[in-house]
Coordinates of C-alpha atoms in Angstrom, one line a residue:
M920 CA 90.6 122.4 114.3
R921 CA 93.6 123.0 111.9
L922 CA 94.9 120.2 109.0
V923 CA 98.5 121.3 107.3
V924 CA 98.8 119.4 104.4
D925 CA 102.3 119.2 102.6
V926 CA 100.8 119.4 98.4
R927 CA 104.2 119.9 96.7
L928 CA 103.7 116.7 94.5
I929 CA 100.6 118.0 93.5
H930 CA 101.4 118.8 90.0
N931 CA 103.0 114.9 89.5
S932 CA 101.1 111.9 87.8
G933 CA 100.4 109.6 90.3
I934 CA 100.6 110.7 94.1
G935 CA 99.2 114.1 92.7
T936 CA 96.0 113.1 91.7
Y937 CA 96.2 111.6 94.7
I938 CA 96.0 114.8 96.3
K939 CA 93.8 116.4 94.0
N940 CA 91.2 114.3 94.7
V941 CA 91.4 113.2 98.4
L942 CA 92.3 117.2 100.0
P943 CA 88.8 119.0 98.5
G944 CA 86.5 116.2 100.4
M945 CA 88.8 117.1 103.8
I946 CA 88.5 120.9 103.7
D947 CA 84.8 121.5 105.5
S948 CA 85.5 119.4 107.8
F949 CA 88.4 121.2 109.4
D950 CA 87.9 125.2 110.5
E951 CA 91.1 125.6 109.0
V952 CA 93.1 123.8 106.1
I953 CA 96.7 125.1 105.0
V954 CA 98.9 123.7 102.0
L955 CA 102.8 124.1 101.8
A956 CA 103.2 124.2 98.5
N957 CA 106.3 124.5 95.6
Q958 CA 106.9 127.7 93.4
E959 CA 103.9 126.3 91.4
G960 CA 101.8 126.7 93.6
I961 CA 98.0 125.4 93.3
D962 CA 96.1 128.8 91.6
E963 CA 94.4 126.1 89.3
F964 CA 92.1 124.6 91.8
E965 CA 88.4 125.3 92.3
W966 CA 89.4 125.2 96.4
K967 CA 92.3 127.4 96.7
N968 CA 90.6 130.1 98.0
S969 CA 89.1 127.7 100.3
V970 CA 92.5 127.1 102.1
K971 CA 95.8 129.1 103.4
T972 CA 98.6 128.5 101.1
I973 CA 102.3 128.6 102.3
T974 CA 105.3 128.5 99.8
F975 CA 107.8 125.8 100.8
P976 CA 110.0 125.7 97.6
Y977 CA 112.8 123.2 98.8
K978 CA 112.6 119.7 96.9
I979 CA 111.3 116.5 97.6
Y980 CA 113.9 114.8 99.5
G981 CA 116.0 116.8 100.1
F982 CA 118.0 117.8 103.2
L983 CA 116.6 121.5 102.9
E984 CA 113.3 120.1 102.8
Q985 CA 113.6 118.3 106.3
L986 CA 116.0 121.5 107.5
Y987 CA 112.7 123.8 107.4
Y988 CA 109.9 121.3 108.0
S989 CA 110.2 122.4 112.2
L990 CA 110.1 126.1 110.9
I991 CA 107.9 126.0 107.9
I992 CA 104.4 124.1 109.4
P993 CA 102.5 126.1 112.1
E994 CA 101.3 124.9 115.1
C995 CA 98.0 122.4 114.1
D996 CA 96.2 119.2 115.1
I997 CA 97.2 117.4 112.2
F998 CA 100.0 117.2 110.1
W999 CA 99.6 115.2 106.6
T1000 CA 102.1 113.8 104.7
P1001 CA 100.7 112.0 101.4
H1002 CA 104.0 110.7 100.7
F1003 CA 107.1 109.2 102.5
N1004 CA 109.2 112.2 102.8
A1005 CA 108.0 113.0 106.4
P1006 CA 109.4 115.4 108.6
L1007 CA 112.8 113.7 110.5
F1008 CA 113.0 116.2 113.3
G1009 CA 109.7 117.8 115.7
I1010 CA 107.2 120.0 114.3
A1011 CA 104.1 121.6 116.3
S1012 CA 101.2 118.9 114.8
K1013 CA 99.3 116.8 118.2
K1014 CA 98.7 114.4 115.2
R1015 CA 100.4 113.0 112.0
I1016 CA 99.2 110.4 109.4
V1017 CA 101.7 109.5 106.5
T1018 CA 100.7 107.5 103.2
I1019 CA 102.5 105.4 101.9
H1020 CA 102.0 104.5 98.1
D1021 CA 104.8 101.8 98.2
V1022 CA 108.4 101.2 99.1
N1023 CA 109.4 100.7 95.7
H1024 CA 113.3 101.7 96.8
L1025 CA 113.5 98.7 98.9
S1026 CA 111.9 95.9 97.0
N1027 CA 113.7 97.2 93.8
P1028 CA 117.0 98.4 95.5
S1029 CA 119.1 98.1 91.5
N1030 CA 116.5 101.2 90.2
F1031 CA 118.1 103.1 92.7
N1032 CA 121.8 104.1 93.6
I1033 CA 123.3 103.5 97.1
L1034 CA 122.5 107.0 98.4
K1035 CA 119.3 106.7 96.9
R1036 CA 118.5 103.1 99.0
L1037 CA 119.8 104.9 102.3
W1038 CA 118.3 107.6 102.1
A1039 CA 114.5 106.8 101.4
K1040 CA 115.0 104.0 104.4
V1041 CA 115.9 106.2 106.5
L1042 CA 113.1 108.2 105.0
Y1043 CA 110.4 105.2 105.4
K1044 CA 111.2 104.5 108.9
N1045 CA 111.0 108.1 110.4
A1046 CA 108.1 108.1 108.9
I1047 CA 106.5 104.8 109.9
K1048 CA 107.7 105.5 113.6
K1049 CA 106.2 109.1 113.7
S1050 CA 103.0 108.7 112.7
D1051 CA 100.1 107.8 114.3
Q1052 CA 98.4 106.9 111.8
I1053 CA 100.3 105.1 108.6
I1054 CA 97.5 105.3 105.7
T1055 CA 98.5 102.7 102.2
V1056 CA 96.8 102.5 99.1
S1057 CA 96.3 98.4 98.6
E1058 CA 96.7 95.3 100.4
F1059 CA 99.6 94.4 98.7
S1060 CA 101.7 98.0 99.9
K1061 CA 100.2 97.3 103.8
S1062 CA 101.7 94.2 102.8
E1063 CA 105.0 95.4 102.0
V1064 CA 105.3 98.0 104.8
L1065 CA 104.8 94.7 107.6
K1066 CA 107.3 92.7 105.5
Y1067 CA 110.8 95.3 105.2
F1068 CA 110.1 97.0 108.5
E1069 CA 109.0 96.1 113.2
V1070 CA 105.2 97.9 113.0
N1071 CA 101.7 97.2 114.8
E1072 CA 99.2 96.4 111.7
Q1073 CA 96.3 97.8 113.6
K1074 CA 98.7 101.3 112.7
I1075 CA 98.0 100.5 108.7
N1076 CA 94.8 101.8 107.4
V1077 CA 94.4 101.0 103.9
I1078 CA 92.3 103.4 101.2
H1079 CA 91.9 102.3 97.8
C1080 CA 92.3 105.6 95.4
G1081 CA 89.2 105.9 93.7
V1082 CA 88.2 106.9 90.3
K1083 CA 85.6 109.7 89.0
Q1084 CA 82.6 108.2 87.9
T1085 CA 82.5 110.8 85.7
F1086 CA 85.7 110.2 84.6
G1087 CA 84.8 108.3 81.0
K1088 CA 81.9 110.7 80.5
L1089 CA 83.1 113.2 78.0
K1090 CA 81.4 116.8 77.2
N1091 CA 80.7 117.9 73.7
E1092 CA 83.0 120.2 73.2
E1093 CA 85.9 118.6 75.0
V1094 CA 88.9 118.0 72.6
C1095 CA 92.2 116.4 72.6
A1096 CA 94.7 119.0 70.8
L1097 CA 97.2 115.6 69.8
I1098 CA 97.0 114.3 67.1
L1099 CA 96.3 110.2 67.3
P1100 CA 96.4 107.3 65.6
D1101 CA 92.9 106.1 64.2
S1102 CA 93.6 103.3 65.8
Y1103 CA 96.2 102.3 68.5
F1104 CA 97.3 100.4 72.1
L1105 CA 97.8 102.7 75.0
Y1106 CA 100.2 102.8 77.9
V1107 CA 99.6 105.4 80.5
G1108 CA 102.7 106.4 82.7
N1109 CA 106.0 107.1 83.3
V1110 CA 109.1 105.8 81.6
K1111 CA 111.2 104.5 84.3
P1112 CA 112.7 100.6 84.4
H1113 CA 110.3 99.0 87.5
K1114 CA 107.1 100.0 84.8
N1115 CA 108.6 97.1 82.3
L1116 CA 107.8 99.2 78.7
I1117 CA 110.4 97.2 77.4
T1118 CA 108.3 94.0 78.0
L1119 CA 106.0 96.1 75.4
L1120 CA 107.9 97.3 73.5
K1121 CA 109.1 93.8 72.2
A1122 CA 105.5 92.0 72.0
Y1123 CA 104.8 95.0 70.0
K1124 CA 107.8 93.8 67.9
E1125 CA 106.8 90.2 67.7
L1126 CA 103.2 91.6 66.4
D1127 CA 101.9 90.3 63.3
K1128 CA 102.5 92.8 60.5
S1129 CA 99.2 93.7 60.1
I1130 CA 98.3 94.5 63.4
R1131 CA 100.9 95.9 63.6
A1132 CA 99.9 97.9 60.2
T1133 CA 96.9 99.2 62.0
Y1134 CA 97.6 99.5 65.6
K1135 CA 100.3 102.0 67.0
L1136 CA 101.8 101.9 70.4
V1137 CA 100.7 105.6 72.1
I1138 CA 103.0 105.7 75.7
L1139 CA 101.0 108.8 77.6
G1140 CA 103.6 110.2 79.7
K1141 CA 106.7 112.4 79.4
K1142 CA 109.8 110.5 78.6
E1143 CA 112.1 113.4 79.9
G1144 CA 112.9 113.9 83.0
F1145 CA 112.2 111.6 85.4
I1146 CA 115.1 110.4 87.9
T1147 CA 115.4 107.5 86.9
N1148 CA 114.9 107.6 83.5
D1149 CA 114.7 103.8 81.5
H1150 CA 116.9 104.6 78.8
K1151 CA 116.8 101.0 77.8
I1152 CA 113.7 101.7 75.8
F1153 CA 114.8 104.8 73.2
D1154 CA 117.8 102.4 72.5
F1155 CA 115.3 99.2 71.3
I1156 CA 113.2 101.6 69.6
E1157 CA 115.3 102.9 67.7
K1158 CA 117.7 99.6 67.3
H1159 CA 114.3 97.9 65.5
N1160 CA 113.2 101.0 63.6
L1161 CA 110.1 101.6 66.0
E1162 CA 109.4 105.3 65.7
K1163 CA 107.4 105.1 62.9
D1164 CA 105.4 102.8 65.1
I1165 CA 105.6 104.5 68.6
R1166 CA 104.1 108.0 70.0
F1167 CA 104.8 109.8 73.4
T1168 CA 102.4 112.0 73.6
G1169 CA 104.7 114.4 76.1
F1170 CA 102.6 116.2 78.5
I1171 CA 98.8 117.2 78.4
K1172 CA 96.2 118.7 79.8
D1173 CA 93.7 116.8 82.8
H1174 CA 90.7 116.8 80.8
E1175 CA 92.0 115.5 77.4
V1176 CA 93.7 112.4 79.3
P1177 CA 90.1 110.1 79.4
I1178 CA 89.8 111.2 75.3
V1179 CA 93.0 109.6 74.7
Y1180 CA 91.6 106.6 76.6
K1181 CA 88.4 106.7 74.8
Q1182 CA 89.7 106.4 71.6
A1183 CA 92.3 103.5 72.3
A1184 CA 91.6 99.5 70.9
M1185 CA 93.3 98.8 74.2
F1186 CA 95.1 99.5 77.3
I1187 CA 98.2 98.1 77.9
F1188 CA 100.0 97.5 81.8
P1189 CA 103.5 96.0 81.6
S1190 CA 104.5 97.6 85.3
L1191 CA 107.0 94.8 88.0
Y1192 CA 105.8 97.0 90.5
E1193 CA 102.8 99.0 91.4
G1194 CA 101.0 100.2 94.8
F1195 CA 98.1 100.6 93.5
G1196 CA 97.6 101.2 90.1
L1197 CA 95.0 103.7 88.9
P1198 CA 95.5 103.2 85.2
I1199 CA 94.0 100.5 85.4
L1200 CA 90.4 101.6 86.8
E1201 CA 90.9 104.8 84.4
A1202 CA 90.8 102.5 81.7
M1203 CA 88.0 100.6 82.3
S1204 CA 86.1 103.7 83.6
C1205 CA 86.4 104.9 79.1
G1206 CA 85.2 101.6 78.3
V1207 CA 89.2 99.9 77.1
P1208 CA 89.8 96.3 77.8
V1209 CA 92.9 95.5 79.7
L1210 CA 95.7 93.8 79.6
S1211 CA 97.8 94.4 83.5
S1212 CA 100.8 92.2 84.2
D1213 CA 100.0 90.1 87.5
R1214 CA 102.5 91.2 89.6
A1215 CA 102.1 93.6 93.0
S1216 CA 98.9 94.6 93.2
L1217 CA 97.5 95.0 89.9
P1218 CA 95.2 91.6 90.4
E1219 CA 93.7 93.5 93.7
I1220 CA 92.9 96.2 91.5
G1221 CA 92.2 94.6 88.6
G1222 CA 90.2 91.6 89.3
E1223 CA 88.4 89.6 87.5
A1224 CA 88.0 92.9 84.9
S1225 CA 91.1 92.4 83.5
L1226 CA 93.2 90.2 82.1
Y1227 CA 96.3 89.3 83.5
F1228 CA 99.8 88.3 81.2
D1229 CA 103.5 87.6 83.2
P1230 CA 105.6 91.1 82.9
L1231 CA 108.7 89.2 82.1
N1232 CA 107.4 87.3 79.2
P1233 CA 107.1 89.7 76.6
R1234 CA 105.8 86.5 74.4
E1235 CA 103.0 85.7 76.1
L1236 CA 102.1 89.2 75.7
K1237 CA 102.3 89.5 72.4
E1238 CA 99.5 86.0 72.3
K1239 CA 97.6 88.0 74.6
I1240 CA 96.9 91.0 72.7
T1241 CA 96.5 89.1 69.3
L1242 CA 93.7 86.9 71.2
L1243 CA 92.2 90.3 72.7
I1244 CA 92.7 92.0 68.7
N1245 CA 90.7 88.7 67.3
D1246 CA 87.9 88.0 69.5
K1247 CA 85.4 90.5 69.6
K1248 CA 83.3 88.4 71.9
L1249 CA 86.2 88.7 74.6
Q1250 CA 86.1 92.9 73.9
S1251 CA 82.8 93.4 74.4
E1252 CA 82.6 90.9 78.1
M1253 CA 86.0 92.6 79.0
I1254 CA 84.6 95.9 78.7
K1255 CA 81.0 95.2 80.4
K1256 CA 83.0 93.8 83.3
G1257 CA 85.4 97.0 83.4
I1258 CA 82.7 99.8 83.7
E1259 CA 81.2 97.5 86.7
H1260 CA 84.9 97.0 88.3
A1261 CA 85.5 100.6 88.1
K1262 CA 82.0 101.7 89.4
K1263 CA 83.6 99.9 93.1
F1264 CA 86.2 102.2 93.0
N1265 CA 85.4 105.9 94.3
W1266 CA 87.4 109.0 95.6
E1267 CA 84.0 110.3 98.3
R1268 CA 84.1 106.8 100.0
S1269 CA 88.3 106.9 99.9
V1270 CA 88.3 110.6 101.5
Q1271 CA 85.0 109.9 103.7
K1272 CA 87.4 106.9 105.4
Y1273 CA 90.4 109.5 105.3
L1274 CA 87.8 111.7 107.6
E1275 CA 87.0 108.4 109.7
I1276 CA 91.1 107.9 110.5
L1277 CA 91.2 111.8 111.3
N1278 CA 88.1 112.1 113.8
K1279 CA 89.6 108.9 115.3
L1280 CA 92.8 111.0 116.1
L1281 CA 91.3 113.5 117.3
S1282 CA 88.9 112.2 119.5
E1283 CA 92.0 110.1 121.7

């Protein structure tokens, strides 16, 4: 049996993490696995020699990718698209599956121009229609797909993301090249409008001066190069002279990420829209108390181990930060709950559910 997977997003943060953790667990279940990779390739991964690579240099969402999909995808039993940019035209695959992480382009149309919205809708509809099975990463994302598209609910399977149980367990030799503040609050993710960093900045600005003097704000993620960069947050930082208090890490190596988590006083996630929200579980695994937005999938993922706030209310967030930083007992309780809660999500279980779906498809 032959599996073909489009892994061009493997170097991205969210979907890249997903591919890196799900795909390796599938490889031994197939006679041959072929990946479509961009020019960066997959040389850094241990499993690279267990798969065959076809270089596919065209950009995600581009029309050229659609023209060449049919030419470049070899005959196979299953083709898996881990994003909604599934092939529009015919391919030589017996079965097709797609993973739809969210429908952000439709739920938050003001964040995208009309051409991007229209093209995204075409791709979503195509992926849903052409795929034999649809995977979503949360019940919330499943409900979003059902909200915007006519689709048989039985065709949709929810498979949660996972977090490695070793994520927060650091080896003695592992160090971080970053020079971090002595104490800080942490946000992890992209700088895009729906991530809602402006609420976090407004709340941080209003904190008591003694708290701000002690705790800086570290934003783990790039601030350049995003398709929908949120420029207003940089204007806000400059206007209120917050440059000395806020640190953008830029790109860091994978092994450095849990180090940055573990040294944080708390993790704050103000997002308005998430298909899953993996950073919440990563923070919990590292023994860091979590303050999370109460929107979209986040209550589903954070459960009772997060302290929630209205992401459109900076004052409420400021009060929750102040409460948590001053209540050591609450911190301890949340850390304990978080560590146990994160154990409920693991990539091995995710992979097993994928294989069950694939095996069922192949037996039909």
